[in-house]
DNA sequence: AGTAGTGATGTCAGTAGCTGACATCAAGGG
DNA sequence: CCCTTGATGTCAGCTACTGACATCACTACT
């Protein structure tokens, strides 16, 4: 069984080399050439696999993207938009399960580099947009589709962050559920008519005010 | 009254020069040197005012940021989190009023350049984060604060987009109001129980490759 | 077998975004 | 009148990224 002319999995090798070097020497003190060299390739080849130096940290995002779309597309007839989105968020969790440490290391990098956070945000936005598209194909109209999708991503962002920090290490899935509940609570009973009964959590007892 | 040694408003001149050149020749065929030259300055000086070539398109964002924070901080005691955020969104609208054409031209640029959209997204995220901080100072706990803030930004994104496309040219303010209402509708009455009546017909699950 | 094609990679040269270090020079204060 | 200061200019350099072209093992077809 002759091996190919080149070592296989160039893409993965590059991604791994990058992650290692970023952690060892920091993001900006690692040049693309360094990464390529460590993977046994050249800079030019790196840019054939990744459009960007940043992109090397976002390998799994296509798979996530697809998972979201198919999950929403396959939701049972009559599922409410936000429930379809919730199902999609749920369907994302396996990608992170048992990888909390790895994910956390990645987040540390993102926290230190705005350019990387920018990339993360546009990936999330692109997922929201795809989710909205899919909802629209199911007959959901605007602005409902976009709002359900964007709200879902908002929940995911918050849940994800809390999952990473959770000392009790509860499932991401659990945090998503909590986030959704909290979103419903936050949007319920507000607007022009204040609730008769104060919600929960009065840090400072205050008189009800209207707007 | 002798003028200063240099023409005043270097920053504004740079921003204007950039906008003009971007529209005339496109974003990436305009070099920073071009921009600086048109403003009667040098490339080096450009980078003293803007960290980035991209940043030159995001001049007003600090003012917006501040407006959000102060509006939330000054909301009456007892205002529900989402209502405080809604007030902040409302307070942003004057920045755009009567500038729809200019804003639209800017959006055209963003639409064509992912790097610019990334920057826009991180600005919005930073506003959400600031809004959440301010809510927290008012005694709102996590994850309520973050969710209210992120949901608010989600509403703003959708409202903003619809405002730009609205053939009836209704106020941004109006679109925000509609967005908030729709958000409340989307999050209400959902959860585990789907509605009895199915919505409209979905399109056939089609093969679509994104990205 | 011989040959032509294909695909992943390498080589090279060039552009432009961005930075650090240092120079300049008018305005204002003492 | 000198000294400081702040906005700008000059210069050199790094590196992310791109286009054009070369290479060369492997494949497929004749």
Short mmCIF file of C-alpha atoms in Angstrom, two decimals, chain B residues 13-193:
data_model
loop_
_atom_site.label_atom_id
_atom_site.label_comp_id
_atom_site.label_asym_id
_atom_site.label_seq_id
_atom_site.Cartn_x
_atom_site.Cartn_y
_atom_site.Cartn_z
CA UNK B 13 -10.21 64.85 6.20
CA UNK B 14 -8.79 61.36 6.19
CA UNK B 15 -12.18 59.79 6.76
CA UNK B 16 -13.75 61.79 3.98
CA UNK B 17 -10.92 61.16 1.57
CA UNK B 18 -11.19 57.46 2.30
CA UNK B 19 -14.92 57.30 1.75
CA UNK B 20 -14.63 59.14 -1.54
CA UNK B 21 -11.80 57.03 -2.86
CA UNK B 22 -13.44 53.80 -1.76
CA UNK B 23 -16.51 54.71 -3.72
CA UNK B 24 -14.57 55.85 -6.74
CA UNK B 25 -12.07 53.04 -7.06
CA UNK B 26 -13.20 50.38 -4.66
CA UNK B 27 -11.93 49.47 -1.23
CA UNK B 28 -8.95 47.35 -2.05
CA UNK B 29 -7.75 49.30 -5.00
CA UNK B 30 -7.41 52.28 -2.70
CA UNK B 31 -4.17 52.24 -0.78
CA UNK B 32 -3.69 53.97 2.53
CA UNK B 33 -1.12 56.11 0.80
CA UNK B 34 -3.78 57.24 -1.67
CA UNK B 35 -6.06 58.25 1.17
CA UNK B 36 -3.37 60.10 3.02
CA UNK B 37 -2.22 61.89 -0.09
CA UNK B 38 -5.73 63.08 -0.86
CA UNK B 39 -5.99 64.45 2.67
CA UNK B 40 -2.63 66.14 2.25
CA UNK B 41 -0.92 63.85 4.73
CA UNK B 42 1.31 60.82 4.75
CA UNK B 43 0.61 57.18 5.25
CA UNK B 44 2.31 57.26 8.63
CA UNK B 45 -0.03 59.95 9.83
CA UNK B 46 -3.03 57.97 8.72
CA UNK B 47 -1.99 55.18 11.02
CA UNK B 48 -1.65 57.62 13.88
CA UNK B 49 -5.34 58.40 13.60
CA UNK B 50 -6.61 54.97 12.67
CA UNK B 51 -5.29 51.67 13.83
CA UNK B 52 -6.40 50.10 10.61
CA UNK B 53 -7.33 50.81 7.07
CA UNK B 54 -10.76 49.47 8.00
CA UNK B 55 -11.16 51.65 11.02
CA UNK B 56 -11.45 54.77 8.93
CA UNK B 57 -15.02 53.72 8.15
CA UNK B 58 -16.08 53.51 11.77
CA UNK B 59 -15.70 57.03 12.98
CA UNK B 60 -18.93 57.51 14.84
CA UNK B 61 -18.88 54.29 16.79
CA UNK B 62 -17.42 55.76 19.96
CA UNK B 63 -20.20 58.28 20.22
CA UNK B 64 -22.76 55.54 19.73
CA UNK B 65 -21.09 53.45 22.33
CA UNK B 66 -21.24 56.23 24.84
CA UNK B 67 -24.83 57.05 24.02
CA UNK B 68 -25.84 53.50 24.76
CA UNK B 69 -24.07 53.41 28.07
CA UNK B 70 -25.42 56.71 29.34
CA UNK B 71 -28.94 55.94 28.21
CA UNK B 72 -29.00 52.66 30.05
CA UNK B 73 -27.34 54.18 33.08
CA UNK B 74 -29.91 56.93 33.22
CA UNK B 75 -32.96 54.76 32.77
CA UNK B 76 -35.41 55.15 35.64
CA UNK B 77 -35.02 52.83 38.56
CA UNK B 78 -36.97 49.66 38.12
CA UNK B 79 -36.91 49.72 34.36
CA UNK B 80 -36.91 46.19 33.04
CA UNK B 81 -33.56 45.26 31.42
CA UNK B 82 -34.96 44.88 27.94
CA UNK B 83 -36.74 48.19 28.26
CA UNK B 84 -33.54 49.93 29.22
CA UNK B 85 -31.86 48.36 26.22
CA UNK B 86 -34.77 49.39 24.04
CA UNK B 87 -34.33 52.95 25.22
CA UNK B 88 -30.67 52.76 24.26
CA UNK B 89 -31.53 51.56 20.78
CA UNK B 90 -33.97 54.40 20.50
CA UNK B 91 -31.27 56.81 21.58
CA UNK B 92 -29.06 55.66 18.73
CA UNK B 93 -31.48 56.60 16.00
CA UNK B 94 -30.62 60.33 15.83
CA UNK B 95 -27.15 59.36 14.64
CA UNK B 96 -28.66 57.96 11.48
CA UNK B 97 -31.62 60.18 10.90
CA UNK B 98 -31.38 62.12 7.64
CA UNK B 99 -28.32 60.18 6.67
CA UNK B 100 -29.93 57.20 5.03
CA UNK B 101 -28.14 57.75 1.74
CA UNK B 102 -24.77 58.07 3.34
CA UNK B 103 -25.40 55.05 5.51
CA UNK B 104 -26.54 53.10 2.52
CA UNK B 105 -23.39 53.90 0.60
CA UNK B 106 -21.41 52.68 3.56
CA UNK B 107 -23.42 49.49 3.76
CA UNK B 108 -22.70 48.83 0.12
CA UNK B 109 -19.04 48.84 0.94
CA UNK B 110 -19.56 46.55 3.91
CA UNK B 111 -21.62 44.19 1.82
CA UNK B 112 -18.75 43.79 -0.59
CA UNK B 113 -16.01 43.26 1.96
CA UNK B 114 -16.18 40.64 4.67
CA UNK B 115 -13.29 42.24 6.55
CA UNK B 116 -15.39 45.37 6.96
CA UNK B 117 -18.37 43.39 8.13
CA UNK B 118 -16.14 41.73 10.68
CA UNK B 119 -15.21 45.10 12.03
CA UNK B 120 -18.83 46.16 12.15
CA UNK B 121 -19.74 43.04 14.06
CA UNK B 122 -17.09 43.51 16.68
CA UNK B 123 -18.22 47.08 17.19
CA UNK B 124 -21.74 45.86 17.76
CA UNK B 125 -20.51 43.14 20.07
CA UNK B 126 -18.55 45.67 22.03
CA UNK B 127 -21.67 47.77 22.39
CA UNK B 128 -23.59 44.76 23.59
CA UNK B 129 -20.88 44.07 26.08
CA UNK B 130 -20.91 47.65 27.32
CA UNK B 131 -24.67 47.56 27.59
CA UNK B 132 -24.48 44.38 29.64
CA UNK B 133 -21.85 45.93 31.91
CA UNK B 134 -24.07 48.91 32.50
CA UNK B 135 -27.04 46.74 33.26
CA UNK B 136 -24.94 44.82 35.72
CA UNK B 137 -24.02 48.03 37.47
CA UNK B 138 -27.71 48.55 37.92
CA UNK B 139 -28.06 45.26 39.69
CA UNK B 140 -29.11 43.06 36.80
CA UNK B 141 -27.46 39.68 37.13
CA UNK B 142 -26.03 37.34 34.57
CA UNK B 143 -27.08 35.87 32.27
CA UNK B 144 -29.97 38.30 32.14
CA UNK B 145 -27.80 41.31 31.46
CA UNK B 146 -25.92 39.74 28.57
CA UNK B 147 -29.02 38.27 27.05
CA UNK B 148 -30.95 41.51 27.17
CA UNK B 149 -28.00 43.30 25.60
CA UNK B 150 -27.39 40.73 22.91
CA UNK B 151 -31.05 40.45 22.10
CA UNK B 152 -31.18 44.20 21.81
CA UNK B 153 -28.31 44.21 19.36
CA UNK B 154 -30.01 41.47 17.40
CA UNK B 155 -33.09 43.63 17.13
CA UNK B 156 -30.98 46.56 16.08
CA UNK B 157 -29.23 44.63 13.35
CA UNK B 158 -32.49 43.47 11.87
CA UNK B 159 -34.18 46.83 12.24
CA UNK B 160 -31.25 48.63 10.71
CA UNK B 161 -31.23 46.39 7.69
CA UNK B 162 -34.93 46.74 7.17
CA UNK B 163 -34.75 50.47 7.59
CA UNK B 164 -32.23 50.71 4.79
CA UNK B 165 -34.40 48.65 2.49
CA UNK B 166 -37.75 50.04 3.48
CA UNK B 167 -39.44 51.45 0.37
CA UNK B 168 -41.71 53.47 2.61
CA UNK B 169 -38.73 54.99 4.33
CA UNK B 170 -40.22 54.72 7.77
CA UNK B 171 -38.15 55.86 10.69
CA UNK B 172 -35.41 53.64 12.04
CA UNK B 173 -37.13 54.17 15.34
CA UNK B 174 -40.25 52.58 13.95
CA UNK B 175 -38.38 49.56 12.72
CA UNK B 176 -36.80 49.12 16.11
CA UNK B 177 -40.21 49.18 17.70
CA UNK B 178 -41.45 46.59 15.24
CA UNK B 179 -38.39 44.48 15.82
CA UNK B 180 -38.89 44.50 19.56
CA UNK B 181 -42.49 43.52 19.18
CA UNK B 182 -41.54 40.75 16.84
CA UNK B 183 -38.86 39.54 19.22
CA UNK B 184 -41.43 39.33 21.96
CA UNK B 185 -43.75 37.45 19.67
CA UNK B 186 -41.03 35.05 18.62
CA UNK B 187 -40.06 34.19 22.15
CA UNK B 188 -43.56 34.00 23.50
CA UNK B 189 -45.57 30.83 23.63
CA UNK B 190 -42.84 28.53 22.50
CA UNK B 191 -40.87 25.89 24.25
CA UNK B 192 -41.70 22.25 24.19
CA UNK B 193 -45.20 22.50 22.78
#
